[in-house]
Tab-separated table of C-alpha atoms in Angstrom:
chain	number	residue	atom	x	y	z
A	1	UNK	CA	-145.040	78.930	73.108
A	2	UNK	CA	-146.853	81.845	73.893
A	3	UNK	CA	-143.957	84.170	73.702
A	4	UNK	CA	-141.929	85.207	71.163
A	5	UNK	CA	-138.285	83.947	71.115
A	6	UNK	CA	-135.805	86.523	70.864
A	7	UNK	CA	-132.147	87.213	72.391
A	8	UNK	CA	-133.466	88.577	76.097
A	9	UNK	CA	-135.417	84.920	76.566
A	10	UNK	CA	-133.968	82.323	74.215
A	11	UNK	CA	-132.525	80.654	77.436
A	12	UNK	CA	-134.793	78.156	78.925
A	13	UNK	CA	-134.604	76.305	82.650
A	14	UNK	CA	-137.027	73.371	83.532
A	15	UNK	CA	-137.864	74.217	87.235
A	16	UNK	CA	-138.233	70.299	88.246
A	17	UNK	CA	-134.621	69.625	86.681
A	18	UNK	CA	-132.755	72.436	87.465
A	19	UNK	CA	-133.746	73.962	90.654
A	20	UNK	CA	-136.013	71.498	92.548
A	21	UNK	CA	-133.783	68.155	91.331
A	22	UNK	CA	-130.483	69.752	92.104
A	23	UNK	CA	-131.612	71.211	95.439
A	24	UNK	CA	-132.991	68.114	96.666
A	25	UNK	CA	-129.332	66.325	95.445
A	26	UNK	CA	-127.772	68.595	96.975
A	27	UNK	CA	-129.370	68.523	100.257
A	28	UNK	CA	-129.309	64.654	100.436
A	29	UNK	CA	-125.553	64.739	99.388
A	30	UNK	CA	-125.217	67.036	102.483
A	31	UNK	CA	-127.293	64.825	104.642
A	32	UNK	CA	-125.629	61.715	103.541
A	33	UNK	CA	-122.010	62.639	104.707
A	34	UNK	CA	-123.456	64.440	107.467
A	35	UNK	CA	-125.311	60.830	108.820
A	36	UNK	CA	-121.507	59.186	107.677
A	37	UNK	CA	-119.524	61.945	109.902
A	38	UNK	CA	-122.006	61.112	112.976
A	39	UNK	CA	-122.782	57.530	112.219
A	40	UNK	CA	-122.175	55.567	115.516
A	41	UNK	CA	-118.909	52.552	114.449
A	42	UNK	CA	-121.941	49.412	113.798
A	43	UNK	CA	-123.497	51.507	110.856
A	44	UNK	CA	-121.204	52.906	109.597
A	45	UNK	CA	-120.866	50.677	106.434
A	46	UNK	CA	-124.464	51.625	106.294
A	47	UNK	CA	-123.591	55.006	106.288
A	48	UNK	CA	-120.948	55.445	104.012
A	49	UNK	CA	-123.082	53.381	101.085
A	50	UNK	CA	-125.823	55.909	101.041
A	51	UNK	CA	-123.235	58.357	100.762
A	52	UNK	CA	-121.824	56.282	97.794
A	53	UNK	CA	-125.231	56.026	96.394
A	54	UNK	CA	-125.725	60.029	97.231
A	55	UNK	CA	-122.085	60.482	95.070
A	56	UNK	CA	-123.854	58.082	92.120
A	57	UNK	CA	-126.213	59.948	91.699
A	58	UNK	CA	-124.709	63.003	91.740
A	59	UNK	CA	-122.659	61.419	88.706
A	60	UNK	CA	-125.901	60.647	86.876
A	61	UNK	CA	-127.303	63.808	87.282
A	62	UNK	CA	-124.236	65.397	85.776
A	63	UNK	CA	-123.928	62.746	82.876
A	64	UNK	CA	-127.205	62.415	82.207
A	65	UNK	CA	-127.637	66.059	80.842
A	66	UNK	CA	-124.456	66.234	79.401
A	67	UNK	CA	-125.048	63.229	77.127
A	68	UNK	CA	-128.204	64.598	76.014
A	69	UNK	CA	-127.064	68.466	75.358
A	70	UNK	CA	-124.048	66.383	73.499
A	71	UNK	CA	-126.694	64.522	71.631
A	72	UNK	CA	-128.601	68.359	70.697
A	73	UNK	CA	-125.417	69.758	69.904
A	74	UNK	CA	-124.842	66.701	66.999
A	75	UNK	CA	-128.139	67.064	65.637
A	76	UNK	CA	-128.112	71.150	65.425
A	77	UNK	CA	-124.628	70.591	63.541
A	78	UNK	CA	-125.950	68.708	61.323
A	79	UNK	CA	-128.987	70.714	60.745
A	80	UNK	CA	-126.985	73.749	60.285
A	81	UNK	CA	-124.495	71.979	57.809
A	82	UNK	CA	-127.965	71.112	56.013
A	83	UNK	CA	-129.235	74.577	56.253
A	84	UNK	CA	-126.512	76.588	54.774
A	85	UNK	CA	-125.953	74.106	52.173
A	86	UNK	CA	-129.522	74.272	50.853
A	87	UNK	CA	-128.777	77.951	51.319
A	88	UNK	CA	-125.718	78.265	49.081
A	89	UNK	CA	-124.549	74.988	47.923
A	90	UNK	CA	-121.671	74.625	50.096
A	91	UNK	CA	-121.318	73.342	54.036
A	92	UNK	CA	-120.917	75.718	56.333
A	93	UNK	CA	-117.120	77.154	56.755
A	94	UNK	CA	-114.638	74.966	58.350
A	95	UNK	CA	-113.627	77.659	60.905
A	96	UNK	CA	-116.476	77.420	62.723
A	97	UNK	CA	-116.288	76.355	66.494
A	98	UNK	CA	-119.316	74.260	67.242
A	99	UNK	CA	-120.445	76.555	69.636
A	100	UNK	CA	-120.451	79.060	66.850
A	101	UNK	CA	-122.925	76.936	65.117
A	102	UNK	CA	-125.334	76.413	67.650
A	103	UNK	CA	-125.581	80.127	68.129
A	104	UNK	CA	-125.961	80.433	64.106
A	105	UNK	CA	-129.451	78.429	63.893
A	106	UNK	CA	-131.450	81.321	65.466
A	107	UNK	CA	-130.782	83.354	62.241
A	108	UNK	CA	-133.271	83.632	59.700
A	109	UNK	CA	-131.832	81.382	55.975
A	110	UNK	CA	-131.466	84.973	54.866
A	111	UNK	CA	-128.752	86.543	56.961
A	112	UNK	CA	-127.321	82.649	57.703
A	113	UNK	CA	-124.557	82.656	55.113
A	114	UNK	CA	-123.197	86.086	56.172
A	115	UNK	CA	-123.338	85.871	59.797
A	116	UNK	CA	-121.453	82.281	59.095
A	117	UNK	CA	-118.760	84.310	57.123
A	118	UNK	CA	-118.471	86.712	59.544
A	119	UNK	CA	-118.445	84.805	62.655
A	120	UNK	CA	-115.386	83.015	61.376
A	121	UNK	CA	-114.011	85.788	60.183
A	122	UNK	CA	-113.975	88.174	63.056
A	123	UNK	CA	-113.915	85.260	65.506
A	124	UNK	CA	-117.246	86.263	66.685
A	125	UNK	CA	-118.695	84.432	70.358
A	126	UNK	CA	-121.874	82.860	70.315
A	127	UNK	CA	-123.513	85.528	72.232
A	128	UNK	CA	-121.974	88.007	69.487
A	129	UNK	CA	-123.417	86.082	67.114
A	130	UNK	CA	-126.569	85.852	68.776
A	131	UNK	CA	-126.998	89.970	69.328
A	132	UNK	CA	-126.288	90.319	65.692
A	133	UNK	CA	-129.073	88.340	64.294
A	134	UNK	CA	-132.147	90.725	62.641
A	135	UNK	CA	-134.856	88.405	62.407
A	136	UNK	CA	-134.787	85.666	64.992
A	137	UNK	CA	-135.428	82.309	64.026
A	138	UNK	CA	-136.961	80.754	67.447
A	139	UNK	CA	-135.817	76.878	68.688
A	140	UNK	CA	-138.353	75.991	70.978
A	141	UNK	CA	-136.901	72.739	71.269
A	142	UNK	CA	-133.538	72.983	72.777
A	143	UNK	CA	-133.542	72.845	76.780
């Protein structure tokens, strides 16, 4: 990465998945029930199956990066859980939400344990969380 990670740009959007895949879904959803609306009565089977297909793969598009942010999510837990108990000798606190957690591995080991405390303790969001980190800890990984 040529940048440095920090708050402002941590977030991070894959033109050909999220803009050019997604618009062209979109537009062949539209087009699909479109053609099934003005399909003359002998293909119009034909019709409503590529709109079925259109509707499948609107599911898979959905799914498919669900399963693997799910997937991100389990591992950064983990890590975490790792991290602050190399860090102290205890897992992180219970009281954590898990979106708490993944907003807790861009702080640097030596403000981890605090932030941890005080995120549960003053029921801190993830973008709290995030804006109160001092020395980011960059995860150039996560998409």
């Amino acid at each position: 990465m040529s940048k440095t990670q920090n708050f402002q740009n941590h977030t991070r959007l894959v033109r050909g998945w999220h803009f050019y895949t997604f618009a062209l879904l979109l537009a062949t959803l539209i087009g699909s029930f479109v053609n099934l609306y003005h399909a003359a009565p002998e293909v119009h089977y034909n019709a409503a199956l590529i709109s079925c297909i259109t509707l499948v793969m609107g599911t898979f598009f959905w799914y498919i990066r669900a399963f693997a942010l799910k997937a991100q999510d389990r591992a950064i837990r983990a890590e975490e859980n790792f991290r602050h108990f190399i860090l102290t000798g205890k897992p992180l606190p219970s009281g954590l939400r898990l979106s708490q957690i993944i907003a807790l591995r861009f702080a640097s080991d030596a403000e981890l344990p605090a932030l941890a405390e005080r995120a549960v303790k003053e029921k801190l969001s993830n973008k709290q969380i995030k804006q109160a980190v001092q020395h980011w800890r960059p995860d150039y990984n996560r998409v």
